[in-house]
Amino acid sequence: MDLKGKDFLTLLDLSTEEIKGLLDLAAELKAKKKQGIPHRLCEGKNIALIFEKTSTRTRCAFEVAASDLGMGSTYLGPTGSQIGIKESIADTARVLAGMYDAIEYRGFGQQIVEELAEYSKVPVYNGLTNEFHPTQILADMLTIQETLGKLQGVHLVFMGDARYNMGRSLMVGCAKLGLHFTACSPEGYFPPEDLTNTCKEIAAETGAVIDFASDPYEAVKDADVIYTDIWVSMGEPEEVWDERIRLMKPYQVNAELMAHAKDSCIFMHCLPSYHDLKTAIGKKVGEKYGMSALEVTDDVFESERSVVFEEAENRMHTIKAVIAATLS
Ligand code: CP
Ligand code: NVA
């Protein structure tokens, strides 16, 4: 694997071998971290972290990973910098590339992170756009590998709105790594056709399977992983909740749905999650629609089949692998 100097914008840009190489490196760096073995592979380097949307996991994963690798980091949040208001993306890219060794960007359209990369002479990493969330997929795949012992042939069913970043990115990751990906969504809420066709072409090479379903109980009957995401993503207007709740309610991951899957089936979620009413949005929406949880019920979220916190921890180990592979 030679990713030195490369951007990390979508998994479409990487070969299957390169993605597997990153997962192996993440596992190695995770083992070192657990054993207290230093791994300051990027000593003296610096990374700029641009967040035009909020974050807990991705920000913390980048900051801890950078620190463990011996790097400095600067967080530029949704407010407080000149980005987008007084300074264009192209100018920002050239300014930051003069001071930093890498730039992470979380924000809106994929074309923004692509433009940043075009104008930056240092590697740019996609920390989530409306369309893709590639660092999340690395963490998900590492978690599946650790929990189920393999990736090839694993059947992952994504429940909910598969048009957005998580549905799309999981489809790409599954295609590249030979999994069986099913998007289980209402009609019209599947990933876009051009991306689906690209993934089917990749699948023909890797042995992956890509299909769509709309009946949740039928879709999960031989699932190894049931994956879901929040029903309204960052940046979407509040008005979409009404329609989204009506359409997505049958796709809620609850005990009855899990009972239709194999006993060995695990539950995954990129987080954050509205699995109870203990958050401001969860409470507001849940009370309005008379629901105690939204995309996943609390009993499933807290069950032994749920690997969501292992998945969250793996964000850090996999992001560390991306930084180390591209900078050292
Ligand atoms: N999964 C994820 O990206 O979480 P954050 O929004 O907290 O970074
Ligand atoms: N689809 C979600 C993912 C959060 C990690 C969002 O974009 O808000």
mmCIF file of N, CA and C in Angstrom, residues 91-160:
data_model
loop_
_atom_site.group_PDB
_atom_site.id
_atom_site.type_symbol
_atom_site.label_atom_id
_atom_site.label_comp_id
_atom_site.label_asym_id
_atom_site.label_seq_id
_atom_site.Cartn_x
_atom_site.Cartn_y
_atom_site.Cartn_z
ATOM 1 N N ASP A 91 -8.966 29.633 -1.802
ATOM 2 C CA ASP A 91 -7.972 30.438 -1.071
ATOM 3 C C ASP A 91 -7.634 29.786 0.265
ATOM 4 N N THR A 92 -8.654 29.258 0.939
ATOM 5 C CA THR A 92 -8.427 28.582 2.228
ATOM 6 C C THR A 92 -7.468 27.408 2.044
ATOM 7 N N ALA A 93 -7.687 26.640 0.979
ATOM 8 C CA ALA A 93 -6.838 25.467 0.711
ATOM 9 C C ALA A 93 -5.378 25.880 0.592
ATOM 10 N N ARG A 94 -5.128 26.982 -0.140
ATOM 11 C CA ARG A 94 -3.736 27.397 -0.368
ATOM 12 C C ARG A 94 -3.113 27.996 0.886
ATOM 13 N N VAL A 95 -3.924 28.687 1.686
ATOM 14 C CA VAL A 95 -3.414 29.249 2.948
ATOM 15 C C VAL A 95 -3.040 28.120 3.902
ATOM 16 N N LEU A 96 -3.983 27.191 4.114
ATOM 17 C CA LEU A 96 -3.740 26.123 5.097
ATOM 18 C C LEU A 96 -2.627 25.177 4.644
ATOM 19 N N ALA A 97 -2.563 24.900 3.339
ATOM 20 C CA ALA A 97 -1.524 23.986 2.839
ATOM 21 C C ALA A 97 -0.120 24.576 3.027
ATOM 22 N N GLY A 98 -0.053 25.891 3.187
ATOM 23 C CA GLY A 98 1.248 26.514 3.446
ATOM 24 C C GLY A 98 1.709 26.336 4.883
ATOM 25 N N MET A 99 0.788 26.031 5.776
ATOM 26 C CA MET A 99 1.138 25.908 7.197
ATOM 27 C C MET A 99 1.029 24.489 7.732
ATOM 28 N N TYR A 100 0.152 23.687 7.111
ATOM 29 C CA TYR A 100 -0.152 22.346 7.652
ATOM 30 C C TYR A 100 0.292 21.245 6.692
ATOM 31 N N ASP A 101 0.392 20.027 7.243
ATOM 32 C CA ASP A 101 0.791 18.867 6.441
ATOM 33 C C ASP A 101 -0.405 18.084 5.926
ATOM 34 N N ALA A 102 -1.594 18.378 6.479
ATOM 35 C CA ALA A 102 -2.827 17.714 6.026
ATOM 36 C C ALA A 102 -4.009 18.571 6.470
ATOM 37 N N ILE A 103 -5.138 18.392 5.762
ATOM 38 C CA ILE A 103 -6.358 19.146 6.083
ATOM 39 C C ILE A 103 -7.530 18.168 6.124
ATOM 40 N N GLU A 104 -8.296 18.219 7.204
ATOM 41 C CA GLU A 104 -9.566 17.461 7.263
ATOM 42 C C GLU A 104 -10.695 18.433 7.030
ATOM 43 N N TYR A 105 -11.737 17.990 6.285
ATOM 44 C CA TYR A 105 -12.884 18.860 6.036
ATOM 45 C C TYR A 105 -14.190 18.111 6.284
ATOM 46 N N ARG A 106 -15.058 18.662 7.133
ATOM 47 C CA ARG A 106 -16.449 18.195 7.272
ATOM 48 C C ARG A 106 -17.368 19.335 6.856
ATOM 49 N N GLY A 107 -18.309 19.025 5.975
ATOM 50 C CA GLY A 107 -19.216 20.094 5.580
ATOM 51 C C GLY A 107 -20.339 19.604 4.704
ATOM 52 N N PHE A 108 -20.662 20.383 3.701
ATOM 53 C CA PHE A 108 -21.882 20.152 2.928
ATOM 54 C C PHE A 108 -21.580 19.337 1.663
ATOM 55 N N GLY A 109 -21.632 19.956 0.488
ATOM 56 C CA GLY A 109 -21.488 19.179 -0.744
ATOM 57 C C GLY A 109 -20.112 18.538 -0.916
ATOM 58 N N GLN A 110 -20.116 17.357 -1.530
ATOM 59 C CA GLN A 110 -18.857 16.657 -1.829
ATOM 60 C C GLN A 110 -17.951 17.517 -2.706
ATOM 61 N N GLN A 111 -18.577 18.362 -3.566
ATOM 62 C CA GLN A 111 -17.749 19.180 -4.471
ATOM 63 C C GLN A 111 -16.862 20.162 -3.686
ATOM 64 N N ILE A 112 -17.253 20.485 -2.443
ATOM 65 C CA ILE A 112 -16.434 21.423 -1.648
ATOM 66 C C ILE A 112 -15.127 20.754 -1.223
ATOM 67 N N VAL A 113 -15.238 19.516 -0.726
ATOM 68 C CA VAL A 113 -14.007 18.828 -0.302
ATOM 69 C C VAL A 113 -13.149 18.487 -1.534
ATOM 70 N N GLU A 114 -13.804 18.247 -2.672
ATOM 71 C CA GLU A 114 -13.047 17.985 -3.908
ATOM 72 C C GLU A 114 -12.286 19.246 -4.329
ATOM 73 N N GLU A 115 -12.925 20.394 -4.192
ATOM 74 C CA GLU A 115 -12.270 21.655 -4.561
ATOM 75 C C GLU A 115 -11.109 21.965 -3.610
ATOM 76 N N LEU A 116 -11.355 21.710 -2.344
ATOM 77 C CA LEU A 116 -10.291 21.905 -1.345
ATOM 78 C C LEU A 116 -9.061 21.065 -1.723
ATOM 79 N N ALA A 117 -9.319 19.825 -2.096
ATOM 80 C CA ALA A 117 -8.219 18.916 -2.468
ATOM 81 C C ALA A 117 -7.516 19.387 -3.741
ATOM 82 N N GLU A 118 -8.314 19.911 -4.667
ATOM 83 C CA GLU A 118 -7.739 20.383 -5.941
ATOM 84 C C GLU A 118 -6.743 21.515 -5.692
ATOM 85 N N TYR A 119 -7.058 22.396 -4.771
ATOM 86 C CA TYR A 119 -6.200 23.564 -4.521
ATOM 87 C C TYR A 119 -5.170 23.345 -3.416
ATOM 88 N N SER A 120 -5.231 22.208 -2.731
ATOM 89 C CA SER A 120 -4.308 21.964 -1.621
ATOM 90 C C SER A 120 -3.151 21.099 -2.080
ATOM 91 N N LYS A 121 -1.928 21.488 -1.707
ATOM 92 C CA LYS A 121 -0.791 20.634 -2.074
ATOM 93 C C LYS A 121 -0.533 19.564 -1.009
ATOM 94 N N VAL A 122 -1.301 19.588 0.085
ATOM 95 C CA VAL A 122 -1.159 18.536 1.111
ATOM 96 C C VAL A 122 -2.430 17.668 1.108
ATOM 97 N N PRO A 123 -2.350 16.431 1.648
ATOM 98 C CA PRO A 123 -3.527 15.546 1.623
ATOM 99 C C PRO A 123 -4.751 16.150 2.312
ATOM 100 N N VAL A 124 -5.909 15.913 1.707
ATOM 101 C CA VAL A 124 -7.194 16.361 2.262
ATOM 102 C C VAL A 124 -8.024 15.120 2.581
ATOM 103 N N TYR A 125 -8.619 15.108 3.783
ATOM 104 C CA TYR A 125 -9.445 13.983 4.223
ATOM 105 C C TYR A 125 -10.892 14.427 4.356
ATOM 106 N N ASN A 126 -11.807 13.608 3.881
ATOM 107 C CA ASN A 126 -13.243 13.886 3.994
ATOM 108 C C ASN A 126 -13.753 13.400 5.357
ATOM 109 N N GLY A 127 -14.117 14.342 6.220
ATOM 110 C CA GLY A 127 -14.647 13.993 7.544
ATOM 111 C C GLY A 127 -16.168 13.966 7.574
ATOM 112 N N LEU A 128 -16.805 13.887 6.439
ATOM 113 C CA LEU A 128 -18.260 13.791 6.191
ATOM 114 C C LEU A 128 -18.712 14.934 5.297
ATOM 115 N N THR A 129 -19.381 14.536 4.225
ATOM 116 C CA THR A 129 -20.109 15.500 3.384
ATOM 117 C C THR A 129 -21.537 14.971 3.272
ATOM 118 N N ASN A 130 -22.400 15.717 2.586
ATOM 119 C CA ASN A 130 -23.771 15.227 2.390
ATOM 120 C C ASN A 130 -23.764 13.863 1.693
ATOM 121 N N GLU A 131 -22.792 13.663 0.809
ATOM 122 C CA GLU A 131 -22.788 12.456 -0.027
ATOM 123 C C GLU A 131 -21.992 11.285 0.544
ATOM 124 N N PHE A 132 -20.875 11.579 1.218
ATOM 125 C CA PHE A 132 -19.983 10.481 1.633
ATOM 126 C C PHE A 132 -19.414 10.685 3.039
ATOM 127 N N HIS A 133 -19.146 9.549 3.709
ATOM 128 C CA HIS A 133 -18.519 9.572 5.040
ATOM 129 C C HIS A 133 -17.494 8.428 5.112
ATOM 130 N N PRO A 134 -16.405 8.554 4.333
ATOM 131 C CA PRO A 134 -15.521 7.397 4.164
ATOM 132 C C PRO A 134 -14.751 6.958 5.406
ATOM 133 N N THR A 135 -14.416 7.885 6.312
ATOM 134 C CA THR A 135 -13.679 7.432 7.508
ATOM 135 C C THR A 135 -14.588 6.581 8.395
ATOM 136 N N GLN A 136 -15.893 6.877 8.380
ATOM 137 C CA GLN A 136 -16.847 6.063 9.149
ATOM 138 C C GLN A 136 -16.855 4.617 8.642
ATOM 139 N N ILE A 137 -16.778 4.462 7.337
ATOM 140 C CA ILE A 137 -16.854 3.111 6.758
ATOM 141 C C ILE A 137 -15.647 2.268 7.159
ATOM 142 N N LEU A 138 -14.468 2.898 7.240
ATOM 143 C CA LEU A 138 -13.290 2.143 7.689
ATOM 144 C C LEU A 138 -13.526 1.602 9.099
ATOM 145 N N ALA A 139 -14.076 2.459 9.981
ATOM 146 C CA ALA A 139 -14.345 2.025 11.360
ATOM 147 C C ALA A 139 -15.387 0.908 11.381
ATOM 148 N N ASP A 140 -16.394 1.030 10.520
ATOM 149 C CA ASP A 140 -17.449 0.009 10.466
ATOM 150 C C ASP A 140 -16.869 -1.332 10.017
ATOM 151 N N MET A 141 -16.015 -1.275 9.002
ATOM 152 C CA MET A 141 -15.453 -2.527 8.464
ATOM 153 C C MET A 141 -14.504 -3.170 9.474
ATOM 154 N N LEU A 142 -13.715 -2.345 10.168
ATOM 155 C CA LEU A 142 -12.827 -2.906 11.200
ATOM 156 C C LEU A 142 -13.672 -3.579 12.289
ATOM 157 N N THR A 143 -14.787 -2.950 12.650
ATOM 158 C CA THR A 143 -15.656 -3.499 13.705
ATOM 159 C C THR A 143 -16.292 -4.813 13.252
ATOM 160 N N ILE A 144 -16.725 -4.868 12.000
ATOM 161 C CA ILE A 144 -17.330 -6.118 11.486
ATOM 162 C C ILE A 144 -16.273 -7.229 11.474
ATOM 163 N N GLN A 145 -15.077 -6.878 11.003
ATOM 164 C CA GLN A 145 -14.000 -7.868 10.943
ATOM 165 C C GLN A 145 -13.678 -8.404 12.339
ATOM 166 N N GLU A 146 -13.595 -7.496 13.311
ATOM 167 C CA GLU A 146 -13.284 -7.913 14.685
ATOM 168 C C GLU A 146 -14.408 -8.757 15.287
ATOM 169 N N THR A 147 -15.662 -8.396 14.983
ATOM 170 C CA THR A 147 -16.797 -9.052 15.646
ATOM 171 C C THR A 147 -17.183 -10.351 14.952
ATOM 172 N N LEU A 148 -17.210 -10.350 13.619
ATOM 173 C CA LEU A 148 -17.677 -11.530 12.874
ATOM 174 C C LEU A 148 -16.522 -12.333 12.290
ATOM 175 N N GLY A 149 -15.303 -11.791 12.367
ATOM 176 C CA GLY A 149 -14.122 -12.533 11.926
ATOM 177 C C GLY A 149 -13.874 -12.496 10.431
ATOM 178 N N LYS A 150 -14.715 -11.806 9.677
ATOM 179 C CA LYS A 150 -14.507 -11.728 8.222
ATOM 180 C C LYS A 150 -15.311 -10.564 7.645
ATOM 181 N N LEU A 151 -15.028 -10.241 6.385
ATOM 182 C CA LEU A 151 -15.800 -9.238 5.658
ATOM 183 C C LEU A 151 -16.466 -9.867 4.433
ATOM 184 N N GLN A 152 -15.676 -10.678 3.707
ATOM 185 C CA GLN A 152 -16.188 -11.282 2.466
ATOM 186 C C GLN A 152 -17.470 -12.072 2.734
ATOM 187 N N GLY A 153 -18.507 -11.743 1.997
ATOM 188 C CA GLY A 153 -19.761 -12.505 2.097
ATOM 189 C C GLY A 153 -20.689 -12.084 3.224
ATOM 190 N N VAL A 154 -20.222 -11.203 4.111
ATOM 191 C CA VAL A 154 -21.084 -10.746 5.220
ATOM 192 C C VAL A 154 -22.270 -9.968 4.642
ATOM 193 N N HIS A 155 -23.470 -10.259 5.147
ATOM 194 C CA HIS A 155 -24.678 -9.583 4.639
ATOM 195 C C HIS A 155 -25.040 -8.419 5.562
ATOM 196 N N LEU A 156 -24.876 -7.200 5.039
ATOM 197 C CA LEU A 156 -25.185 -5.986 5.800
ATOM 198 C C LEU A 156 -26.456 -5.358 5.231
ATOM 199 N N VAL A 157 -27.447 -5.177 6.092
ATOM 200 C CA VAL A 157 -28.702 -4.544 5.656
ATOM 201 C C VAL A 157 -28.780 -3.153 6.278
ATOM 202 N N PHE A 158 -28.830 -2.152 5.404
ATOM 203 C CA PHE A 158 -28.959 -0.762 5.874
ATOM 204 C C PHE A 158 -30.434 -0.399 5.869
ATOM 205 N N MET A 159 -30.965 -0.033 7.032
ATOM 206 C CA MET A 159 -32.384 0.294 7.162
ATOM 207 C C MET A 159 -32.569 1.800 7.186
ATOM 208 N N GLY A 160 -33.454 2.324 6.351
ATOM 209 C CA GLY A 160 -33.803 3.748 6.454
ATOM 210 C C GLY A 160 -33.575 4.519 5.178
#
